[in-house]
Tab-separated table of C-alpha atoms and ligand atoms in Angstrom:
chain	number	residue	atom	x	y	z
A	5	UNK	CA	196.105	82.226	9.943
A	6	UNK	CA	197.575	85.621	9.353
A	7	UNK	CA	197.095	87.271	5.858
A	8	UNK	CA	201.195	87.164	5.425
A	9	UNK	CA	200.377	82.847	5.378
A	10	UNK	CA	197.789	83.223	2.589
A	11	UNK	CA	201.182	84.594	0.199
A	12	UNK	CA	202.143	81.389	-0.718
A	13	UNK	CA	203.758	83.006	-3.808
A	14	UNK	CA	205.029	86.097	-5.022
A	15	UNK	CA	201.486	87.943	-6.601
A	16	UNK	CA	203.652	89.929	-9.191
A	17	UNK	CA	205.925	87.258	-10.646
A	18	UNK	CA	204.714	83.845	-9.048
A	19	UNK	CA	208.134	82.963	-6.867
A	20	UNK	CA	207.860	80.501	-4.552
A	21	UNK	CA	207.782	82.313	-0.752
A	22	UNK	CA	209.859	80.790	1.941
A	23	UNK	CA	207.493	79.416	4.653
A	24	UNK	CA	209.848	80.979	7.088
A	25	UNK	CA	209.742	84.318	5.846
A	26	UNK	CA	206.483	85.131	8.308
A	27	UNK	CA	207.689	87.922	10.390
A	28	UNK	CA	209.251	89.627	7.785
A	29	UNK	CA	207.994	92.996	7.218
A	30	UNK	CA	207.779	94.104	4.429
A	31	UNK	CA	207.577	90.698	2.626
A	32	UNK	CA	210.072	90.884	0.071
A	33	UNK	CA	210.276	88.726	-3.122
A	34	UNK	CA	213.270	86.651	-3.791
A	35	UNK	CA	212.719	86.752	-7.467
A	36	UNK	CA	211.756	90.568	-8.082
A	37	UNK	CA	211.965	93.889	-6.379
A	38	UNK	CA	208.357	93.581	-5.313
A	39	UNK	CA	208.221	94.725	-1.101
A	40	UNK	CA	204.727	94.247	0.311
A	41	UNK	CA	203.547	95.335	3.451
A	42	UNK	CA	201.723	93.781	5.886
A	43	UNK	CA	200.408	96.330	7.769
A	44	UNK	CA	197.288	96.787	9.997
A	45	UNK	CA	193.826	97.732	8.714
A	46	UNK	CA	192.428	101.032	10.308
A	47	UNK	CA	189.056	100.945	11.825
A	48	UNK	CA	187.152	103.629	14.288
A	49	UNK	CA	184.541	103.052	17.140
A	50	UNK	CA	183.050	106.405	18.721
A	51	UNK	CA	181.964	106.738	22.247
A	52	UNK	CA	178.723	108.785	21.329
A	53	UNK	CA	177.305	110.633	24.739
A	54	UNK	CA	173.645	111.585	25.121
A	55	UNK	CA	172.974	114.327	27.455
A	56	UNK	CA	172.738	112.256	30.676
A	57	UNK	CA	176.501	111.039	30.399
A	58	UNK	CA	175.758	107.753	28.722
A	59	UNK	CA	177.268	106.589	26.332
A	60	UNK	CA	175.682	104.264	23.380
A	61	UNK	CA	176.066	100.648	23.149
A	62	UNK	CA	175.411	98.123	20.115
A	63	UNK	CA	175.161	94.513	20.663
A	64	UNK	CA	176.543	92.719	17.993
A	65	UNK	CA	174.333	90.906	15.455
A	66	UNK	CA	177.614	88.942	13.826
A	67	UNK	CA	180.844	87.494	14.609
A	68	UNK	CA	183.342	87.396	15.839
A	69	UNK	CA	182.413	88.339	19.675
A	70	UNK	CA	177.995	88.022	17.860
A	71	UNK	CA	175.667	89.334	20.837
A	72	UNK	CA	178.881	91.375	22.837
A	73	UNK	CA	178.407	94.766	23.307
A	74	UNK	CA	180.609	97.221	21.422
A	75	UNK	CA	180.403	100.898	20.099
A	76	UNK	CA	179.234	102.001	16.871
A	77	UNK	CA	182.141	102.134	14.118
A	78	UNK	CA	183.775	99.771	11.240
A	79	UNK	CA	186.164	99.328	8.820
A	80	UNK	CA	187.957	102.481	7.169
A	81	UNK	CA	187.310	102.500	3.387
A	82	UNK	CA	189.372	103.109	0.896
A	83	UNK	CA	189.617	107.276	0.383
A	84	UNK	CA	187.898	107.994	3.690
A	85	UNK	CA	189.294	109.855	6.690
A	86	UNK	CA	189.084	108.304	9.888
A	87	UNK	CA	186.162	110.513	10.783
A	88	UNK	CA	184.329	110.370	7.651
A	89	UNK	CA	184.471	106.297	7.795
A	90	UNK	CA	182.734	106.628	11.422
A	91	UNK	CA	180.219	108.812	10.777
A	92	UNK	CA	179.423	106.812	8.206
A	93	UNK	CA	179.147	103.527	9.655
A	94	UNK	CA	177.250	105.394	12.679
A	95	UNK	CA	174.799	106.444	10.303
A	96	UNK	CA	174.306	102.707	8.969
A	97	UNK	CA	174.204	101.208	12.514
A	98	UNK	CA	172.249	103.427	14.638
A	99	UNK	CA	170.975	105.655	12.144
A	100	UNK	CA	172.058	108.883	13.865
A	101	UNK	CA	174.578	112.119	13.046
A	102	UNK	CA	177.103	112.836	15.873
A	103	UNK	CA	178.956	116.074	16.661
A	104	UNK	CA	182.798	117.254	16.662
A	105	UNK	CA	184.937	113.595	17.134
A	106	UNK	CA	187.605	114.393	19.453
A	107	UNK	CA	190.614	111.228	19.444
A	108	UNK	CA	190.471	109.652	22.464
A	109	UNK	CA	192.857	106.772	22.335
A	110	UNK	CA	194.230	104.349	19.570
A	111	UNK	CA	194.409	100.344	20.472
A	112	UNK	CA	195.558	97.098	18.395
A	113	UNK	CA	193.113	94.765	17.795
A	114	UNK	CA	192.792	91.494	15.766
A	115	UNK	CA	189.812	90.534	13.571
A	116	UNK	CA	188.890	86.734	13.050
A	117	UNK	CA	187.115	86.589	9.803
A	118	UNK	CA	186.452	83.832	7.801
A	119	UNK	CA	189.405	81.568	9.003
A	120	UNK	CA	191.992	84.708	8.288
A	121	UNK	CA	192.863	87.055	11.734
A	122	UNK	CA	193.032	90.386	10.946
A	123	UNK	CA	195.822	92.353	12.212
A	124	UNK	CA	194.002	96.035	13.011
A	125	UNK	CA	194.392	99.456	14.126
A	126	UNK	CA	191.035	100.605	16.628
A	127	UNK	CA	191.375	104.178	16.754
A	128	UNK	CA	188.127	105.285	18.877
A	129	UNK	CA	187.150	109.049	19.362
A	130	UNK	CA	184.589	110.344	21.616
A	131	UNK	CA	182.060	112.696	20.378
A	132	UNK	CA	178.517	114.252	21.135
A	133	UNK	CA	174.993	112.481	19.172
A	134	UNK	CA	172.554	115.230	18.050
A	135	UNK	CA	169.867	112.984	17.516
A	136	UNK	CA	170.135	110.493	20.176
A	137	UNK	CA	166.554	109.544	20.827
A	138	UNK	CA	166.386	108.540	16.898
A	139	UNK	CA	169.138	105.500	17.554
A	140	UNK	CA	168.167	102.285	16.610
A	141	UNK	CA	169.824	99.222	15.620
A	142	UNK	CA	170.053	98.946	11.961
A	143	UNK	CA	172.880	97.125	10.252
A	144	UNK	CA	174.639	94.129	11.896
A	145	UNK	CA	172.944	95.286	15.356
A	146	UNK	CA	171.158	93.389	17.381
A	147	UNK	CA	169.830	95.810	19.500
A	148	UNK	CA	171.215	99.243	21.217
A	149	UNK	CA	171.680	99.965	24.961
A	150	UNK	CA	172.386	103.302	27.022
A	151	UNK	CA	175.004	102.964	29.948
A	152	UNK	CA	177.158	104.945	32.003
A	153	UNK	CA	180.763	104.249	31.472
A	154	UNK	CA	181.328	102.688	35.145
A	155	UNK	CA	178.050	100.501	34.508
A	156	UNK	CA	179.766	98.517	31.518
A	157	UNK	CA	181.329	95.614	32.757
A	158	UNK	CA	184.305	94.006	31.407
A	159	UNK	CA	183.002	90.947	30.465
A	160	UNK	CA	180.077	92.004	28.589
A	161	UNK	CA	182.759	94.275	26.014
A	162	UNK	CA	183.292	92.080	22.144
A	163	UNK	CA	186.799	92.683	21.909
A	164	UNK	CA	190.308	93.197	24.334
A	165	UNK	CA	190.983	96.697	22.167
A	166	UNK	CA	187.382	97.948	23.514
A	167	UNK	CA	188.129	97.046	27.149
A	168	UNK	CA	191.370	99.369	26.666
A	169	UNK	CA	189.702	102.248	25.134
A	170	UNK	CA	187.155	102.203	27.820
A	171	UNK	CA	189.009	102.340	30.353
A	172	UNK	CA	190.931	105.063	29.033
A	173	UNK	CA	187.667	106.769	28.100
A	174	UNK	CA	186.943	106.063	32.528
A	175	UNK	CA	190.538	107.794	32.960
A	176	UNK	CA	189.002	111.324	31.435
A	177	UNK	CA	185.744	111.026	32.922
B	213	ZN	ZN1	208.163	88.570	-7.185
């Protein structure tokens, strides 16, 4: 179910929502002049390189995709830059502080949670770790890996928007 479903009825004045009104964007309400957008949710995932070229690998400790690998990064908040939100969430899974981002590539993604799919925005930077021998897997990781961009197989990557970064991340390299 996408979240546009879950808006049965109008949340400012209670109007009924036609059913086939699902594609619409921005929703608009029949009995106000309320327009709602349905727009993806922005998250970030950094390709963090240690001096040897690799790059560093969580395996996920949840779902959706729970023991893939993926790349450190989360959910923009509220108020945050892009780059503010991922050093953040690098900090809380791997515990370490990462140089200058540089953008890399941006790729659509969608997010089962809780019986609701996510329409969302990956935008994934690459960027240096100063600390890489502290890493360690610390919130929602199961463990962390090192690997060379060409050693990362397909198969073993959580989501389809990963798979396309990486290989556009292989493109530079
Ligand atoms: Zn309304």
């Amino acid at each position: 179910m996408r979240p546009v479903e879950l808006f049965r009825h109008c949340p400012r004045c209670g109007t009924p929502r036609p059913a086939e009104n699902h594609n619409q964007s921005p929703y608009r309400c029949g009995g106000c002049s309320l327009a709602y957008f349905f727009n993806p949710t922005v998250a970030a995932g950094a390709f963090l390189f240690d001096a040897g070229g690799r790059v560093l690998l969580i395996r996920r400790a949840k779902e959706p995709s729970a023991g893939k690998l993926a790349v450190p990064g989360g959910f923009i908040d509220f108020g945050e830059s892009a780059e503010e939100g991922l050093r953040r969430e690098v900090r809380e899974e791997v515990g370490i502080e990462i140089g200058r981002l540089q953008f890399l590539v941006s790729t659509p993604n969608l997010y089962p949670y809780a019986e609701v799919t996510y329409p969302v925005l990956d935008l994934y930077f690459t960027a240096t770790a100063i600390n890489p021998d502290d890493a360690r897997p610390l919130d929602a990781v199961l463990g962390i890996e090192w690997r060379l961009p060409r050693d990362i197989a397909d198969g073993e990557v959580a989501f389809d928007s990963l798979r396309a970064a990486l290989a556009a991340l292989r493109g530079t390299l």
